């Protein structure tokens, strides 16, 4: 049950990572300003993913 939940969370984080990455890439290619909200969301998702990954070692 727990491993299923963790893998589901991991795939969700990957989907969000791709989605936010597309937003940042689109803004950069359009020559617009930096998408701070997208970058912040990306940083939070990466942090959560790293926290989950570090817990798996125990």
Coordinates of N, CA and C in Angstrom, one line a residue:
X1 N 0.8 -1.2 0.0 CA 0.0 0.0 0.0 C 0.9 1.2 0.0
X2 N 1.9 1.3 0.9 CA 2.7 2.5 1.0 C 3.6 2.6 -0.3
X3 N 4.1 1.5 -0.8 CA 5.0 1.6 -2.0 C 4.1 2.0 -3.2
X4 N 2.9 1.6 -3.2 CA 2.0 2.0 -4.3 C 1.8 3.5 -4.3
X5 N 1.5 4.0 -3.1 CA 1.3 5.4 -2.9 C 2.5 6.2 -3.3
X6 N 3.7 5.7 -2.9 CA 5.0 6.5 -3.2 C 5.2 6.5 -4.7
X7 N 5.0 5.4 -5.3 CA 5.2 5.3 -6.8 C 4.2 6.2 -7.5
X8 N 3.0 6.2 -7.0 CA 2.0 7.1 -7.6 C 2.4 8.6 -7.4
X9 N 2.9 8.9 -6.2 CA 3.4 10.3 -5.9 C 4.5 10.6 -6.8
X10 N 5.4 9.6 -7.0 CA 6.6 9.9 -7.9 C 6.2 10.1 -9.3
X11 N 5.3 9.4 -9.9 CA 4.8 9.6 -11.3 C 4.1 10.9 -11.4
X12 N 3.4 11.3 -10.3 CA 2.7 12.6 -10.3 C 3.7 13.7 -10.3
X13 N 4.8 13.6 -9.6 CA 5.8 14.6 -9.5 C 6.5 14.7 -10.9
X14 N 6.7 13.6 -11.5 CA 7.4 13.6 -12.8 C 6.5 14.3 -13.9
X15 N 5.2 14.1 -13.8 CA 4.2 14.7 -14.7 C 4.2 16.2 -14.5
X16 N 4.2 16.6 -13.2 CA 4.3 18.1 -12.9 C 5.6 18.7 -13.3
X17 N 6.7 17.9 -13.2 CA 8.0 18.4 -13.6 C 8.0 18.7 -15.1
X18 N 7.5 17.8 -15.9 CA 7.4 17.9 -17.3 C 6.5 19.2 -17.7
X19 N 5.4 19.3 -17.0 CA 4.4 20.4 -17.3 C 5.1 21.7 -16.9
X20 N 5.7 21.8 -15.8 CA 6.3 23.1 -15.4 C 7.5 23.4 -16.3
X21 N 8.3 22.3 -16.7 CA 9.4 22.5 -17.6 C 8.9 23.1 -18.9
X22 N 7.8 22.6 -19.4 CA 7.2 23.2 -20.7 C 6.9 24.6 -20.5
X23 N 6.3 25.0 -19.4 CA 5.9 26.4 -19.1 C 7.2 27.3 -19.1
X24 N 8.2 26.9 -18.4 CA 9.5 27.7 -18.3 C 10.1 27.8 -19.7
X25 N 10.1 26.6 -20.5 CA 10.7 26.6 -21.8 C 9.9 27.5 -22.7
X26 N 8.6 27.5 -22.7 CA 7.8 28.3 -23.5 C 8.0 29.8 -23.3
X27 N 8.1 30.2 -22.0 CA 8.3 31.6 -21.6 C 9.7 32.0 -22.1
X28 N 10.7 31.1 -21.9 CA 12.1 31.5 -22.3 C 12.2 31.6 -23.8
X29 N 11.5 30.8 -24.6 CA 11.6 30.8 -26.0 C 10.8 32.0 -26.6
X30 N 9.8 32.4 -25.9 CA 8.9 33.6 -26.3 C 9.7 34.9 -26.0
X31 N 10.8 34.8 -25.2 CA 11.5 36.0 -24.9 C 10.9 36.8 -23.8
X32 N 9.9 36.2 -23.1 CA 9.3 36.9 -22.0 C 10.1 36.9 -20.8
X33 N 9.5 37.4 -19.7 CA 10.2 37.4 -18.4 C 10.3 36.0 -17.8
X34 N 10.9 35.9 -16.7 CA 11.1 34.5 -16.0 C 9.8 34.2 -15.3
X35 N 9.3 32.9 -15.5 CA 8.1 32.5 -14.9 C 8.5 32.0 -13.5
X36 N 8.5 33.0 -12.5 CA 8.9 32.7 -11.2 C 8.0 31.7 -10.5
X37 N 6.7 31.8 -10.8 CA 5.7 30.8 -10.2 C 6.0 29.4 -10.6
X38 N 6.3 29.3 -11.9 CA 6.6 28.0 -12.5 C 7.9 27.4 -11.9
X39 N 8.9 28.3 -11.7 CA 10.2 27.9 -11.2 C 10.0 27.5 -9.7
X40 N 9.2 28.3 -9.0 CA 9.0 28.0 -7.6 C 8.3 26.6 -7.4
X41 N 7.3 26.4 -8.3 CA 6.6 25.1 -8.2 C 7.5 23.9 -8.6
X42 N 8.4 24.2 -9.5 CA 9.4 23.2 -9.9 C 10.3 22.9 -8.8
X43 N 10.8 23.9 -8.1 CA 11.7 23.7 -6.9 C 11.0 22.9 -5.8
X44 N 9.7 23.2 -5.6 CA 9.0 22.5 -4.5 C 8.8 21.0 -4.9
X45 N 8.5 20.8 -6.2 CA 8.3 19.4 -6.6 C 9.6 18.6 -6.5
X46 N 10.7 19.2 -6.9 CA 12.0 18.6 -6.8 C 12.3 18.3 -5.4
X47 N 12.0 19.2 -4.5 CA 12.3 19.0 -3.1 C 11.5 17.9 -2.5
X48 N 10.2 17.8 -2.9 CA 9.4 16.7 -2.4 C 9.9 15.4 -2.9
X49 N 10.2 15.4 -4.2 CA 10.7 14.1 -4.8 C 12.0 13.7 -4.2
X50 N 12.9 14.6 -3.8 CA 14.1 14.2 -3.2 C 13.9 13.7 -1.8
X51 N 12.9 14.3 -1.1 CA 12.5 13.9 0.3 C 12.0 12.4 0.2
X52 N 11.2 12.2 -0.7 CA 10.6 10.8 -0.9 C 11.7 9.8 -1.2
X53 N 12.6 10.2 -2.1 CA 13.7 9.3 -2.5 C 14.6 9.0 -1.4
X54 N 14.9 10.0 -0.5 CA 15.8 9.8 0.6 C 15.2 8.9 1.7
X55 N 13.9 9.0 1.8 CA 13.2 8.1 2.8 C 13.2 6.6 2.4
X56 N 13.3 6.4 1.1 CA 13.4 5.0 0.6 C 14.6 4.2 1.1
X57 N 15.7 4.9 1.4 CA 16.9 4.3 1.8 C 16.8 3.7 3.2
X58 N 15.8 4.2 4.0 CA 15.7 3.6 5.4 C 14.9 2.4 5.5

